[in-house]
Coordinates of N, CA and C and ligand atoms in Angstrom, one line a residue:
M168 N 278.0 128.2 37.5 CA 279.3 128.8 37.2 C 279.3 130.3 37.7
Q169 N 280.5 130.8 38.1 CA 280.6 132.1 38.7 C 281.5 133.0 37.9
N170 N 281.4 134.3 38.2 CA 282.3 135.3 37.7 C 283.3 135.6 38.7
I171 N 284.6 135.4 38.4 CA 285.6 135.5 39.4 C 286.7 136.5 39.0
A172 N 287.1 137.4 39.9 CA 288.3 138.2 39.7 C 289.4 137.7 40.5
V173 N 290.6 137.6 39.8 CA 291.8 137.2 40.5 C 292.7 138.4 40.6
I174 N 293.1 138.9 41.8 CA 293.9 140.0 42.0 C 295.4 139.6 42.2
G175 N 296.2 139.9 41.2 CA 297.6 139.4 41.2 C 297.8 138.2 40.3
T176 N 298.5 138.4 39.2 CA 298.6 137.3 38.2 C 300.0 136.8 38.2
G177 N 300.5 136.4 39.3 CA 301.8 135.7 39.4 C 301.6 134.2 39.5
Y178 N 302.5 133.6 40.2 CA 302.5 132.1 40.3 C 301.1 131.6 40.8
V179 N 300.7 132.1 41.9 CA 299.5 131.7 42.5 C 298.2 132.1 41.7
G180 N 298.2 133.4 41.3 CA 297.0 133.9 40.7 C 296.8 133.4 39.3
L181 N 297.9 133.3 38.5 CA 297.8 132.8 37.1 C 297.3 131.4 37.1
V182 N 298.0 130.6 37.9 CA 297.6 129.1 37.9 C 296.1 129.0 38.4
S183 N 295.8 129.7 39.5 CA 294.4 129.6 40.0 C 293.4 130.1 39.0
G184 N 293.7 131.2 38.4 CA 292.8 131.8 37.4 C 292.6 130.9 36.2
A185 N 293.7 130.4 35.7 CA 293.6 129.6 34.5 C 292.8 128.3 34.8
L186 N 293.1 127.7 35.9 CA 292.4 126.4 36.2 C 290.9 126.7 36.6
L187 N 290.6 127.8 37.2 CA 289.2 128.1 37.5 C 288.4 128.3 36.2
S188 N 289.1 129.0 35.2 CA 288.4 129.1 33.9 C 288.3 127.8 33.2
D189 N 289.2 126.9 33.4 CA 289.2 125.6 32.7 C 288.0 124.8 33.3
F190 N 287.7 125.1 34.6 CA 286.5 124.4 35.2 C 285.2 124.9 34.7
G191 N 285.3 126.1 34.0 CA 284.0 126.6 33.4 C 283.6 128.0 33.9
H192 N 284.3 128.5 35.0 CA 284.0 129.8 35.5 C 284.5 130.9 34.5
T193 N 284.0 132.1 34.7 CA 284.4 133.2 33.9 C 285.4 134.0 34.8
V194 N 286.6 134.1 34.4 CA 287.7 134.7 35.2 C 288.3 135.9 34.6
V195 N 288.4 137.0 35.4 CA 289.2 138.1 34.9 C 290.4 138.3 35.8
C196 N 291.6 138.3 35.3 CA 292.8 138.5 36.0 C 293.3 139.9 36.0
V197 N 293.6 140.5 37.1 CA 294.2 141.8 37.1 C 295.5 141.8 37.8
D198 N 296.4 142.8 37.5 CA 297.7 142.9 38.1 C 298.1 144.3 38.1
I199 N 298.9 144.7 39.1 CA 299.4 146.1 39.1 C 300.5 146.3 38.0
D200 N 301.0 145.1 37.6 CA 302.0 145.1 36.5 C 301.3 144.9 35.2
S201 N 301.1 146.0 34.4 CA 300.3 145.8 33.2 C 301.0 144.9 32.1
S202 N 302.3 144.7 32.2 CA 303.0 143.8 31.2 C 302.5 142.4 31.4
K203 N 302.2 142.0 32.7 CA 301.7 140.7 32.9 C 300.3 140.5 32.3
I204 N 299.5 141.5 32.3 CA 298.2 141.4 31.6 C 298.3 141.4 30.1
E205 N 299.3 142.2 29.6 CA 299.5 142.2 28.2 C 300.0 140.8 27.7
Q206 N 300.9 140.2 28.5 CA 301.3 138.8 28.1 C 300.2 137.8 28.2
L207 N 299.4 137.9 29.2 CA 298.3 137.0 29.4 C 297.4 137.1 28.2
K208 N 297.1 138.3 27.8 CA 296.2 138.5 26.6 C 296.7 137.9 25.3
Q209 N 298.1 137.8 25.3 CA 298.7 137.2 24.1 C 298.9 135.7 24.3
G210 N 298.5 135.2 25.4 CA 298.7 133.8 25.7 C 300.1 133.4 26.1
R211 N 300.8 134.4 26.5 CA 302.2 134.1 26.9 C 302.2 133.8 28.5
V212 N 302.9 132.8 28.9 CA 302.9 132.4 30.3 C 304.4 132.6 30.8
P213 N 304.6 133.6 31.7 CA 306.0 134.0 32.0 C 306.5 133.1 33.2
I214 N 305.8 132.0 33.5 CA 306.3 131.2 34.6 C 306.5 129.8 34.1
Y215 N 307.4 129.0 34.8 CA 307.6 127.6 34.4 C 306.5 126.7 35.1
E216 N 305.5 126.4 34.3 CA 304.4 125.5 34.8 C 303.9 124.7 33.6
P217 N 304.5 123.5 33.5 CA 304.2 122.6 32.3 C 302.7 122.4 32.1
G218 N 302.3 122.7 30.9 CA 300.9 122.5 30.5 C 300.0 123.7 30.7
L219 N 300.5 124.7 31.4 CA 299.7 125.9 31.7 C 299.4 126.7 30.4
E220 N 300.4 126.8 29.5 CA 300.2 127.6 28.3 C 299.0 127.1 27.5
S221 N 298.8 125.8 27.4 CA 297.7 125.3 26.6 C 296.4 125.6 27.3
V222 N 296.4 125.5 28.6 CA 295.1 125.8 29.4 C 294.8 127.2 29.2
V223 N 295.8 128.1 29.3 CA 295.5 129.5 29.1 C 295.0 129.8 27.7
A224 N 295.7 129.2 26.7 CA 295.3 129.5 25.3 C 293.8 129.0 25.1
S225 N 293.4 127.9 25.5 CA 292.1 127.4 25.2 C 291.0 128.3 25.9
N226 N 291.3 128.7 27.1 CA 290.3 129.5 27.9 C 290.3 130.9 27.4
L227 N 291.4 131.4 26.9 CA 291.4 132.8 26.2 C 290.5 132.6 25.0
Y228 N 290.7 131.6 24.2 CA 289.9 131.4 23.0 C 288.4 131.3 23.3
Y229 N 288.0 130.6 24.3 CA 286.6 130.5 24.7 C 286.1 131.6 25.5
K230 N 286.9 132.6 25.8 CA 286.6 133.8 26.5 C 286.1 133.6 27.9
R231 N 286.6 132.5 28.5 CA 286.3 132.3 29.9 C 287.4 133.0 30.8
L232 N 288.6 133.3 30.1 CA 289.7 133.9 30.8 C 290.1 135.2 30.1
S233 N 290.2 136.2 30.9 CA 290.6 137.5 30.3 C 291.4 138.3 31.3
G234 N 292.1 139.4 30.8 CA 292.9 140.2 31.7 C 292.4 141.6 31.5
Ligands
NAD111 N1 304.0 130.8 45.4 C1 303.8 130.1 46.6 O1 304.1 128.9 46.6 C2 303.1 130.7 47.7 C3 302.9 129.9 48.9 C4 302.2 130.4 49.9 C5 301.8 131.8 49.9 N2 302.1 132.6 48.8 C6 301.7 133.9 48.9 O2 300.7 134.1 47.8 C7 300.9 135.5 47.3 C8 301.2 135.4 45.8 O3 302.4 134.6 45.6 P1 303.0 134.4 44.1 O4 304.1 133.4 44.3 O5 301.9 134.2 43.2 O6 303.7 135.8 43.9 P2 304.1 136.5 42.5 O7 305.1 137.6 42.9 O8 304.4 135.5 41.5 O9 302.7 137.2 42.1 C9 302.2 138.3 42.8 C10 301.5 139.2 41.7 O10 300.7 140.2 42.4 C11 300.9 141.4 41.7 N3 300.5 142.5 42.6 C12 301.2 143.0 43.7 N4 300.5 144.0 44.3 C13 299.4 144.1 43.6 C14 298.2 145.0 43.7 N5 298.2 145.9 44.7 N6 297.2 144.8 42.8 C15 297.3 143.9 41.8 N7 298.3 143.0 41.7 C16 299.4 143.2 42.5 C17 302.4 141.4 41.3 O11 302.6 142.3 40.2 C18 302.6 140.0 40.9 O12 302.3 139.7 39.5 C19 302.0 136.1 48.1 O13 301.5 136.9 49.1 C20 302.8 134.9 48.6 O14 303.5 135.2 49.8 C21 302.7 132.0 47.8

């Protein structure tokens, strides 16, 4: 398993980061827009991607995903 940084937490970065963490990697997401990181920390997903919120929530819980 690897430590991965995702730069830009929009459609591509958030989905990629969340799924990489779900595979077991440790992922840190960063974004120039701090509100996106604050939302991520609270488990809020600002894009329409069915199922993503539960993936984000569980990986935040297990500390594989952070912002
Ligand atoms: N969405 C697609 O289907 C798709 C397809 C092919 C290519 N792309 C490319 O992938 C990239 C991301 O696309 P997206 O749809 O996720 O865009 P997006 O706008 O949803 O997300 C981009 C994120 O990057 C952040 N950002 C911008 N500059 C930054 C910086 N200097 N440091 C940190 N964060 C920064 C923005 O705040 C934003 O949250 C774009 O270059 C886009 O052209 C997207």
